PDB file of C-alpha atoms in Angstrom:
ATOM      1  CA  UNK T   1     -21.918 -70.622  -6.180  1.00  0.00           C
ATOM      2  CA  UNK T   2     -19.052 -69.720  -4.471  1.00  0.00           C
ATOM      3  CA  UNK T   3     -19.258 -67.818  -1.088  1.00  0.00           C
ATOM      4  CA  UNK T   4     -16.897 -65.759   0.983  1.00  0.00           C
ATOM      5  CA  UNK T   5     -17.514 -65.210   4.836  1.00  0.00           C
ATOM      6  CA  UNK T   6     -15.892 -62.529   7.129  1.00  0.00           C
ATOM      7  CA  UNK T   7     -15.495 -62.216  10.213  1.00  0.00           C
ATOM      8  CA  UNK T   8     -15.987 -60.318  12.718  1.00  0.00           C
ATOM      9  CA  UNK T   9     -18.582 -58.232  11.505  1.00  0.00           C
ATOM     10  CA  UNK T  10     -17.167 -55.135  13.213  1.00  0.00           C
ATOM     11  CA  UNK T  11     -14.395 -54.909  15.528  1.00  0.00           C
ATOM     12  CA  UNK T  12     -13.605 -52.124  18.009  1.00  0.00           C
ATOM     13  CA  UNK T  13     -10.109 -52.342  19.247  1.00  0.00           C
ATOM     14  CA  UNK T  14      -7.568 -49.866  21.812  1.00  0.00           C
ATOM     15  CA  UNK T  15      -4.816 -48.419  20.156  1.00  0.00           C
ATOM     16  CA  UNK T  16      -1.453 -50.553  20.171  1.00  0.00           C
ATOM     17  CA  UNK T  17      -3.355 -53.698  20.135  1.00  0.00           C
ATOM     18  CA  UNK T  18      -3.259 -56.501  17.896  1.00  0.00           C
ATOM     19  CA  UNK T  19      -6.215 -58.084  15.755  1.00  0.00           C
ATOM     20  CA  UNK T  20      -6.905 -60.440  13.112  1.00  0.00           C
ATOM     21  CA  UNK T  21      -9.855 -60.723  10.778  1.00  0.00           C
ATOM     22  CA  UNK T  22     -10.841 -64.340   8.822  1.00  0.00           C
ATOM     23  CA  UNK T  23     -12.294 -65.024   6.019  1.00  0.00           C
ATOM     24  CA  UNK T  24     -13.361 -68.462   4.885  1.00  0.00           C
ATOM     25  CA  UNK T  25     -14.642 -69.332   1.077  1.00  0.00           C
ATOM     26  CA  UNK T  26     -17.242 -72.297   0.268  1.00  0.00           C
ATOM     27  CA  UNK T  27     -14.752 -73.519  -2.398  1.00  0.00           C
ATOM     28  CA  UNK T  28     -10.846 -73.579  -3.497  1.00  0.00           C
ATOM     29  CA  UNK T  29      -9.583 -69.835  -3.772  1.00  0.00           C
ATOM     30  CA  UNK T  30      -7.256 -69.233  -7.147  1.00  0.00           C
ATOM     31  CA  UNK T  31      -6.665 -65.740  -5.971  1.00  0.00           C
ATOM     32  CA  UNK T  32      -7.682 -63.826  -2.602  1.00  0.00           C
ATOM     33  CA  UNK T  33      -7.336 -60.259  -1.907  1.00  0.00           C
ATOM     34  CA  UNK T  34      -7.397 -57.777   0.663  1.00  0.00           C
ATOM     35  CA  UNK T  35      -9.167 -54.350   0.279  1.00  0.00           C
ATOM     36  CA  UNK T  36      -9.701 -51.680   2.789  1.00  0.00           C
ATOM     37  CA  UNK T  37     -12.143 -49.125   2.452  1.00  0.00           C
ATOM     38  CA  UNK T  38     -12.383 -45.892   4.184  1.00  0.00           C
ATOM     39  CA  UNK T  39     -15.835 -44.989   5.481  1.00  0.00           C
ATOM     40  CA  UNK T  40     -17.475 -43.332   1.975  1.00  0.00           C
ATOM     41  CA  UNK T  41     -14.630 -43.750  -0.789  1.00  0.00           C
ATOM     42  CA  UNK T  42     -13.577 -45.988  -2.802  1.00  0.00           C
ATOM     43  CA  UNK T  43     -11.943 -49.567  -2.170  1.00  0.00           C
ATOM     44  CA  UNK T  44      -7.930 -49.676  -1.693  1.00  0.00           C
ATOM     45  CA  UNK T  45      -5.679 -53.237  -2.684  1.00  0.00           C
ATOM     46  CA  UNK T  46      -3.811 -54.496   0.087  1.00  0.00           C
ATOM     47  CA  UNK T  47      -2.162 -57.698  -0.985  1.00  0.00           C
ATOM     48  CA  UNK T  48      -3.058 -60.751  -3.239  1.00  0.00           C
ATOM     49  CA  UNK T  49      -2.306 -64.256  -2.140  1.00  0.00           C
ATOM     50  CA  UNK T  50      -2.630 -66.687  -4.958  1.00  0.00           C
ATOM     51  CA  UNK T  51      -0.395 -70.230  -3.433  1.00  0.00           C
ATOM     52  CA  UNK T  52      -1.225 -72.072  -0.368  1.00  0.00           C
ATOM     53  CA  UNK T  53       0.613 -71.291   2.616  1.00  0.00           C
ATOM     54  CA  UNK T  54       1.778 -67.970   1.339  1.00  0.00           C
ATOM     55  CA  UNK T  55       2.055 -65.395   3.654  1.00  0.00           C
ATOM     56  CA  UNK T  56       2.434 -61.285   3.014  1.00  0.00           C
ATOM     57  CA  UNK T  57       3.563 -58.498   4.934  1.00  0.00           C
ATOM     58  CA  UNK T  58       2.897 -54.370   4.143  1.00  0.00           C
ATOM     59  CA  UNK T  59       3.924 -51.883   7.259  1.00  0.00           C
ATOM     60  CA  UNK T  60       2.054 -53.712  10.362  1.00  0.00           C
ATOM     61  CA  UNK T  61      -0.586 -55.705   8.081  1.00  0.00           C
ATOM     62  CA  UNK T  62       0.235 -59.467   7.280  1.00  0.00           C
ATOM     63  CA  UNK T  63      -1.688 -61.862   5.294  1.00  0.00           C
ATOM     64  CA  UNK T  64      -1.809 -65.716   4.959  1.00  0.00           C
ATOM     65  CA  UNK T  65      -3.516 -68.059   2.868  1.00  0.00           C
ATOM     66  CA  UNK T  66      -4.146 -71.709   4.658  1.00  0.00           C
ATOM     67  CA  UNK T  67      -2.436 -74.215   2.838  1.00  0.00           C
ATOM     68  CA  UNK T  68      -5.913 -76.084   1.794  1.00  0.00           C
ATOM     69  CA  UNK T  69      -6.778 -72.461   0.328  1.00  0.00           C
ATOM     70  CA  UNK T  70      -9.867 -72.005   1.663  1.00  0.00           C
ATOM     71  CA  UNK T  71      -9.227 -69.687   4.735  1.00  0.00           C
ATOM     72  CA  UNK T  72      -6.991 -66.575   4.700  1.00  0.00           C
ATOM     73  CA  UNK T  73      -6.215 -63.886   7.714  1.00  0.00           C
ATOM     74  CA  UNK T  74      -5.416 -60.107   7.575  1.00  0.00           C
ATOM     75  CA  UNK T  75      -3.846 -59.822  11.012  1.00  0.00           C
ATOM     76  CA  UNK T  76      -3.126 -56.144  12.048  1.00  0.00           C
ATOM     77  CA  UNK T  77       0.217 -55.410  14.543  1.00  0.00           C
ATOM     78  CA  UNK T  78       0.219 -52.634  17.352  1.00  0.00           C
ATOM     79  CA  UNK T  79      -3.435 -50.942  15.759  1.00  0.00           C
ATOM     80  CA  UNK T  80      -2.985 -47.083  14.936  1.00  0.00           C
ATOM     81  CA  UNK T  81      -6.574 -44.931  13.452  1.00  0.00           C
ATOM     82  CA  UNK T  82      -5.311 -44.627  10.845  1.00  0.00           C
ATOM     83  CA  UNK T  83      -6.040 -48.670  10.497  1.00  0.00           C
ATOM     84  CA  UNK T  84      -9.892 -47.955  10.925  1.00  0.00           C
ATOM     85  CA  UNK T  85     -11.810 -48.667   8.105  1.00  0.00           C
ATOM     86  CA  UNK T  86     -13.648 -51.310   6.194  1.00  0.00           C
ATOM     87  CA  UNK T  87     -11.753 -54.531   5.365  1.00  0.00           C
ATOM     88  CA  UNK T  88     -12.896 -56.306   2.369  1.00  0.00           C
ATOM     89  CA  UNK T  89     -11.636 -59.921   1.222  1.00  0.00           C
ATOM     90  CA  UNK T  90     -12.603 -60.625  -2.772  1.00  0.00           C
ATOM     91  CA  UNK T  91     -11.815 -63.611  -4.835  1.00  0.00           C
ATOM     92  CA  UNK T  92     -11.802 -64.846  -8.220  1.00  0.00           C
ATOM     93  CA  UNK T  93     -14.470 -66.548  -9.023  1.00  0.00           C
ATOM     94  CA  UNK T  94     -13.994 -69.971  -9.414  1.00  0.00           C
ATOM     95  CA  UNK T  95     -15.553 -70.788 -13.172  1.00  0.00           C
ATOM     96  CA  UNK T  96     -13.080 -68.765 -14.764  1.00  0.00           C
ATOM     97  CA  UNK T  97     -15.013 -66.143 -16.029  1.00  0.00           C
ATOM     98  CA  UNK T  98     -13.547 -63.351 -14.236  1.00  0.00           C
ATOM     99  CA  UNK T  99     -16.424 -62.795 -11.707  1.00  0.00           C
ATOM    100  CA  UNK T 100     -15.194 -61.521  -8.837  1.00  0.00           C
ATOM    101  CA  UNK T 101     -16.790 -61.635  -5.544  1.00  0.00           C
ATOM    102  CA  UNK T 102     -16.579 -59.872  -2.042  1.00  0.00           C
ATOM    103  CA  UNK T 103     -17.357 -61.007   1.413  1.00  0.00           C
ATOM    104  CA  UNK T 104     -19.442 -58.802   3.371  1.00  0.00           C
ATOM    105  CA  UNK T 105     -16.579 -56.888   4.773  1.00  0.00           C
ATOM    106  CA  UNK T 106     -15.188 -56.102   8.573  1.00  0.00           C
ATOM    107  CA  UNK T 107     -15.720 -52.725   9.947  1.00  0.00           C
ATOM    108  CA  UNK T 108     -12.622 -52.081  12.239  1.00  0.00           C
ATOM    109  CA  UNK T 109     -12.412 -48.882  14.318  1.00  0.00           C
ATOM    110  CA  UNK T 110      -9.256 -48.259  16.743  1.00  0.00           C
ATOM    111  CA  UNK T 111      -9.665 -45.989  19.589  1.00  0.00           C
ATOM    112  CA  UNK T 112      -7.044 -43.566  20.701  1.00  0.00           C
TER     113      UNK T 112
ATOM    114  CA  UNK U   1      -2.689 -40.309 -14.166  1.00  0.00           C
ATOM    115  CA  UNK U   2      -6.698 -39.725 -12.583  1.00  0.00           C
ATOM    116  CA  UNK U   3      -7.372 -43.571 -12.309  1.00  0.00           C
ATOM    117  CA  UNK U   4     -10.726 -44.822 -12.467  1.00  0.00           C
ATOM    118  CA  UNK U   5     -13.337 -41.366 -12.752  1.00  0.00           C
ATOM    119  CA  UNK U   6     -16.538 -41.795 -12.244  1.00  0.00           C
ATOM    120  CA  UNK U   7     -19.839 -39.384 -12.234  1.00  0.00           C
ATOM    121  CA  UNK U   8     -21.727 -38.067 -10.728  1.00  0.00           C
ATOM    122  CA  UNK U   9     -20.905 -38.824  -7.533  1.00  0.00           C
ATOM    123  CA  UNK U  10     -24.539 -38.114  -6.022  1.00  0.00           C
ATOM    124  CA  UNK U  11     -27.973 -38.650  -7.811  1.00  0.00           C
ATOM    125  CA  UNK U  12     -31.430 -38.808  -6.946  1.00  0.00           C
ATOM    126  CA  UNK U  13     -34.182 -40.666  -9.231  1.00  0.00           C
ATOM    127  CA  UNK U  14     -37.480 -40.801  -9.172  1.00  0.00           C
ATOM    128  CA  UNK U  15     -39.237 -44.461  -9.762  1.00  0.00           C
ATOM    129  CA  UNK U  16     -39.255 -45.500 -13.576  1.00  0.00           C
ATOM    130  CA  UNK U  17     -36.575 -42.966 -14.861  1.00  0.00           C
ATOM    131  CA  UNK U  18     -33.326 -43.917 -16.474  1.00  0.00           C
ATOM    132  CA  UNK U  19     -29.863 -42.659 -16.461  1.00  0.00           C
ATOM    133  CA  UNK U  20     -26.394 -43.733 -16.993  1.00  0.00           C
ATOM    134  CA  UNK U  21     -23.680 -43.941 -14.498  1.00  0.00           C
ATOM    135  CA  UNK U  22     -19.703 -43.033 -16.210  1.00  0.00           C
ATOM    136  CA  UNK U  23     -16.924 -44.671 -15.377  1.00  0.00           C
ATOM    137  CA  UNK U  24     -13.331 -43.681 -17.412  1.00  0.00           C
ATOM    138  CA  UNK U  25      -9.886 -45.163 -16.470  1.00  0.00           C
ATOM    139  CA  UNK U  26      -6.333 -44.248 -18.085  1.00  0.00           C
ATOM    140  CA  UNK U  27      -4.834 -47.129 -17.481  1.00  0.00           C
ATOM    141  CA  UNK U  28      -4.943 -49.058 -20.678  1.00  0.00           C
ATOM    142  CA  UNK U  29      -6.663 -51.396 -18.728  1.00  0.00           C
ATOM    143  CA  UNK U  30      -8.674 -54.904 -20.177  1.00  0.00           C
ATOM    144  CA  UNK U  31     -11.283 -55.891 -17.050  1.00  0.00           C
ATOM    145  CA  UNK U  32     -13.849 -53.042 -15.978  1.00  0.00           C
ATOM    146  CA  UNK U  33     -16.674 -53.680 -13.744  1.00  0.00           C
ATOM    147  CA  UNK U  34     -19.567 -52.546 -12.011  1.00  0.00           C
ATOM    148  CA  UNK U  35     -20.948 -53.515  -8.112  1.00  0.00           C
ATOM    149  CA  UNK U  36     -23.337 -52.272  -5.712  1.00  0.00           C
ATOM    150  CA  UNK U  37     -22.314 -52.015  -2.362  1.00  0.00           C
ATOM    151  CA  UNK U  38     -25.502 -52.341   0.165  1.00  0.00           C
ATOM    152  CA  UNK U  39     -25.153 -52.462   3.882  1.00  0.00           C
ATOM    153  CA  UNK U  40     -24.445 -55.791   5.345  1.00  0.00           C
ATOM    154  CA  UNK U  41     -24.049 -57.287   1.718  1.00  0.00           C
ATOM    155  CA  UNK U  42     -20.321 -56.324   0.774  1.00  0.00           C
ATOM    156  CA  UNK U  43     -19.760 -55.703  -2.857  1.00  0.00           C
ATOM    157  CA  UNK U  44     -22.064 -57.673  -5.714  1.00  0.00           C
ATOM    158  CA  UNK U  45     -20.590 -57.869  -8.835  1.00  0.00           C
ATOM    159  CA  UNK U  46     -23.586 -56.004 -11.814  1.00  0.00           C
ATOM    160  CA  UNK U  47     -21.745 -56.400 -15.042  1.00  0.00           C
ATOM    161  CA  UNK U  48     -17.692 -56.853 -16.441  1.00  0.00           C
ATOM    162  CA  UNK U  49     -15.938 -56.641 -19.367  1.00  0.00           C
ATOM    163  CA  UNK U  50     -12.848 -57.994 -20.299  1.00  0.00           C
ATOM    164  CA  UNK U  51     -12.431 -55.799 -23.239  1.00  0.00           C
ATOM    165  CA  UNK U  52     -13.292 -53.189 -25.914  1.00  0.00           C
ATOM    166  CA  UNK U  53     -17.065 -55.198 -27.314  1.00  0.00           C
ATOM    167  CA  UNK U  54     -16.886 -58.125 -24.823  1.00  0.00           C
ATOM    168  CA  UNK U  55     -19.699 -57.605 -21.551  1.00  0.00           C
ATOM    169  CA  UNK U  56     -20.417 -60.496 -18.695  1.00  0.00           C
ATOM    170  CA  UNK U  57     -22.962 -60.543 -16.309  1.00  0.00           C
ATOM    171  CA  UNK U  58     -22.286 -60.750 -12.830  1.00  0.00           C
ATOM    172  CA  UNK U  59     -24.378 -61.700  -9.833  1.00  0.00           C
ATOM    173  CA  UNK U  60     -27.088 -59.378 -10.102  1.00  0.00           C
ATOM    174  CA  UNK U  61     -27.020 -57.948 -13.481  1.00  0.00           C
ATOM    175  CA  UNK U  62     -31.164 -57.277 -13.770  1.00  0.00           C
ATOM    176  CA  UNK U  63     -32.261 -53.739 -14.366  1.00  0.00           C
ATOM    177  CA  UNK U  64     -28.825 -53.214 -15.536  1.00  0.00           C
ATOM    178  CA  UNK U  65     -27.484 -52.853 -18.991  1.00  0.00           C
ATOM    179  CA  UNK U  66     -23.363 -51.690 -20.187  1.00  0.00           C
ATOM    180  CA  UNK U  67     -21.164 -51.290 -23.094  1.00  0.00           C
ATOM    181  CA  UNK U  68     -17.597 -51.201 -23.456  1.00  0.00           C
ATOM    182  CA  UNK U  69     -16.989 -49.430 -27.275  1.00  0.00           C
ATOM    183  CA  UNK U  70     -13.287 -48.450 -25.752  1.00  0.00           C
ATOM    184  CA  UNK U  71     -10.868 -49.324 -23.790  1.00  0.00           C
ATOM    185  CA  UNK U  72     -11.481 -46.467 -21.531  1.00  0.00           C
ATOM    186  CA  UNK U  73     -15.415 -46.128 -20.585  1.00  0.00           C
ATOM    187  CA  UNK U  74     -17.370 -47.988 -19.245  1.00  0.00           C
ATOM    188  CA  UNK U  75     -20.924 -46.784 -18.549  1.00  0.00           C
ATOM    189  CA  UNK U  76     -23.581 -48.735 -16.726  1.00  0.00           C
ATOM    190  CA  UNK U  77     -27.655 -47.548 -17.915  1.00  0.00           C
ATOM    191  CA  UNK U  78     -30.556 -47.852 -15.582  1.00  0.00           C
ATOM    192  CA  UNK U  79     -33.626 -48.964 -17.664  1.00  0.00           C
ATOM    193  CA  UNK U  80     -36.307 -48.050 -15.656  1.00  0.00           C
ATOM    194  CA  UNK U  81     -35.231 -46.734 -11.903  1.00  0.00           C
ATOM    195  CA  UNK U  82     -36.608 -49.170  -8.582  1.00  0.00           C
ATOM    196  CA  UNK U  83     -36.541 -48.097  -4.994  1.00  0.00           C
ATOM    197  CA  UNK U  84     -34.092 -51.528  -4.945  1.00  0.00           C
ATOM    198  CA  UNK U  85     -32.036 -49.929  -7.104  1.00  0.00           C
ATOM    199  CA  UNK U  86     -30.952 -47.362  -4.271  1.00  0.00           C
ATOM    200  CA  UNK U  87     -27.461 -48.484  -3.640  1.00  0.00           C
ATOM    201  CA  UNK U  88     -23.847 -47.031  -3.866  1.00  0.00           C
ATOM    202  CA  UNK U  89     -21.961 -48.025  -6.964  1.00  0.00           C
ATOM    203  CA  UNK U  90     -18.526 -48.373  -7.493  1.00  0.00           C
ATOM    204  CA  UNK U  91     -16.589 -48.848 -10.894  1.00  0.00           C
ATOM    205  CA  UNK U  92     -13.035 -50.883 -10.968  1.00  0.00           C
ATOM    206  CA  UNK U  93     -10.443 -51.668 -13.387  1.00  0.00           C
ATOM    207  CA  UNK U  94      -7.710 -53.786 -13.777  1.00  0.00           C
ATOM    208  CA  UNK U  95      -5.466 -55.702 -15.942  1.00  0.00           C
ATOM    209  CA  UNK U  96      -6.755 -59.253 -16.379  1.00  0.00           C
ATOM    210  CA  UNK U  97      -4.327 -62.120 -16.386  1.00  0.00           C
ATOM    211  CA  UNK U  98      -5.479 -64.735 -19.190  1.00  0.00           C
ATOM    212  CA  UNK U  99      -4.680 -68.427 -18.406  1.00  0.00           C
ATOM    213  CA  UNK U 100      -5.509 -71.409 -17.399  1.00  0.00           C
ATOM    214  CA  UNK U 101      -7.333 -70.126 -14.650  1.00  0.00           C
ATOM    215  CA  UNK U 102      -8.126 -66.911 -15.820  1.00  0.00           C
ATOM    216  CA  UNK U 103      -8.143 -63.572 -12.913  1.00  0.00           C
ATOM    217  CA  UNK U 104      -9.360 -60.188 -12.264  1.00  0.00           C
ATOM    218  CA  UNK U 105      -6.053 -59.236 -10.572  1.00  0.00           C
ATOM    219  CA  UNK U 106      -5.569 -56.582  -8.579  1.00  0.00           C
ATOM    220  CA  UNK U 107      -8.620 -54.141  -8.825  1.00  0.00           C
ATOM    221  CA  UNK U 108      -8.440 -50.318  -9.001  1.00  0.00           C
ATOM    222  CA  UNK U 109     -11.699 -48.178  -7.757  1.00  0.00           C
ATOM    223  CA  UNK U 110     -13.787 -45.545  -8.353  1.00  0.00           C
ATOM    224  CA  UNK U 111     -14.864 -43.345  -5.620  1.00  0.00           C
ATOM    225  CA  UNK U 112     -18.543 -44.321  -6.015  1.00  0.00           C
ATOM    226  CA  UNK U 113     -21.658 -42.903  -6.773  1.00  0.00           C
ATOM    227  CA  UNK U 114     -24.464 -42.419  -4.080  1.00  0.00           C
ATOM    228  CA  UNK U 115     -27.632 -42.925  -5.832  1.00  0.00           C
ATOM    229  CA  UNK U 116     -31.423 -42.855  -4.615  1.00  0.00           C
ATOM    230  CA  UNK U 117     -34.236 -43.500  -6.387  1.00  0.00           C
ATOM    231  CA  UNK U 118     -37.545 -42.564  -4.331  1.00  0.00           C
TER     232      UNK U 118
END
């Protein structure tokens, strides 16, 4: 079955810095997504990358998916608090039959 | 427009009861699911459906049962509570893109529900 890995696990960061958090799947990714989650509530889309190489941008958060698309990146520019949170990658799962799965998640916190 | 509603948002079980978690979206839209989210294991998929009558089971769908008889709810029963069961659920929908290679899309959420069984 296919597996996605995050990481770091957690990631404490100063304010104004910049950071990047991986995450790597066992098998080809048809569609990868970004999630953040605030500590208690729900989970919040960030972007979708679906073709290798492709490469987002929202505010100061980018995304890329590796052209083999296997590995993609949430990199974060200039870190405010308000980017603290949980940062979830999903994915499609691979057989088709809509079952999506989740790596384990990066807790990020940005100090002031 | 409320999104994806779900209730309660805290409950407490003792071992061996049942219940049923709700989850409603207005959003006309075809894939709801279910996942637990336990520390240090991310999200695990329970149960989806892709439609009004159609239900899937995910990656850990025992204990678990759903039914989908609109468009709109989605509830997910308990059978007989477990201590394992003690999780935080979340409910999502989204409008699934048929094709070749068929997707979830982009997923909406619930706010969760806390739940403890003792």
């Amino acid at each position: 079955s296919q597996e996605l890995e995050q990481s770091p696990q957690s990631l404490i960061v100063q304010e104004g810095k910049n950071l990047t958090i991986n995450c790597t799947s066992s098998k080809t990714l048809y569609g990868l997504y970004w999630y953040k989650q605030k500590y208690g509530e729900g989970l919040i889309f960030l972007m979708m990358l679906q073709k290798g190489g492709e490469e987002k941008s929202h505010e100061k958060i980018t995304a890329k998916l590796d052209e083999k698309k296997q590995q993609s990146s949430l990199h974060i520019t200039a870190s405010q608090p308000s980017h603290a949170g949980i940062y979830l990658c999903g994915a499609d799962g691979t057989s088709g039959t809509y079952k999506y799965i989740f790596g384990t998640g990066t807790r990020l916190k940005v100090l002031a | 427009n409320a999104g994806v509603t779900q209730t309660p948002k805290f409950q407490v079980l003792k071992t061996g009861q049942s219940m049923t978690l709700q989850c409603a979206q207005d959003m006309n839209h075809e894939y709801m699911s279910w996942y637990r989210q336990d520390p240090g294991m991310g999200l695990r998929l329970i149960h989806y459906s892709v439609g009004a009558g159609i239900t899937d089971q995910g990656e850990v769908p025992n204990g678990y049962n759903v039914s989908r008889s609109t468009t709109e709810d989605f509830p997910l029963r308990l059978l007989s509570a477990a201590p394992s069961q003690t999780s935080v659920y979340f409910c999502a929908s989204s409008y699934s893109l048929a094709g070749a290679t068929p997707t979830a899309g982009e997923q909406f959420f619930g706010p969760g529900t806390r739940l403890t069984v003792l």
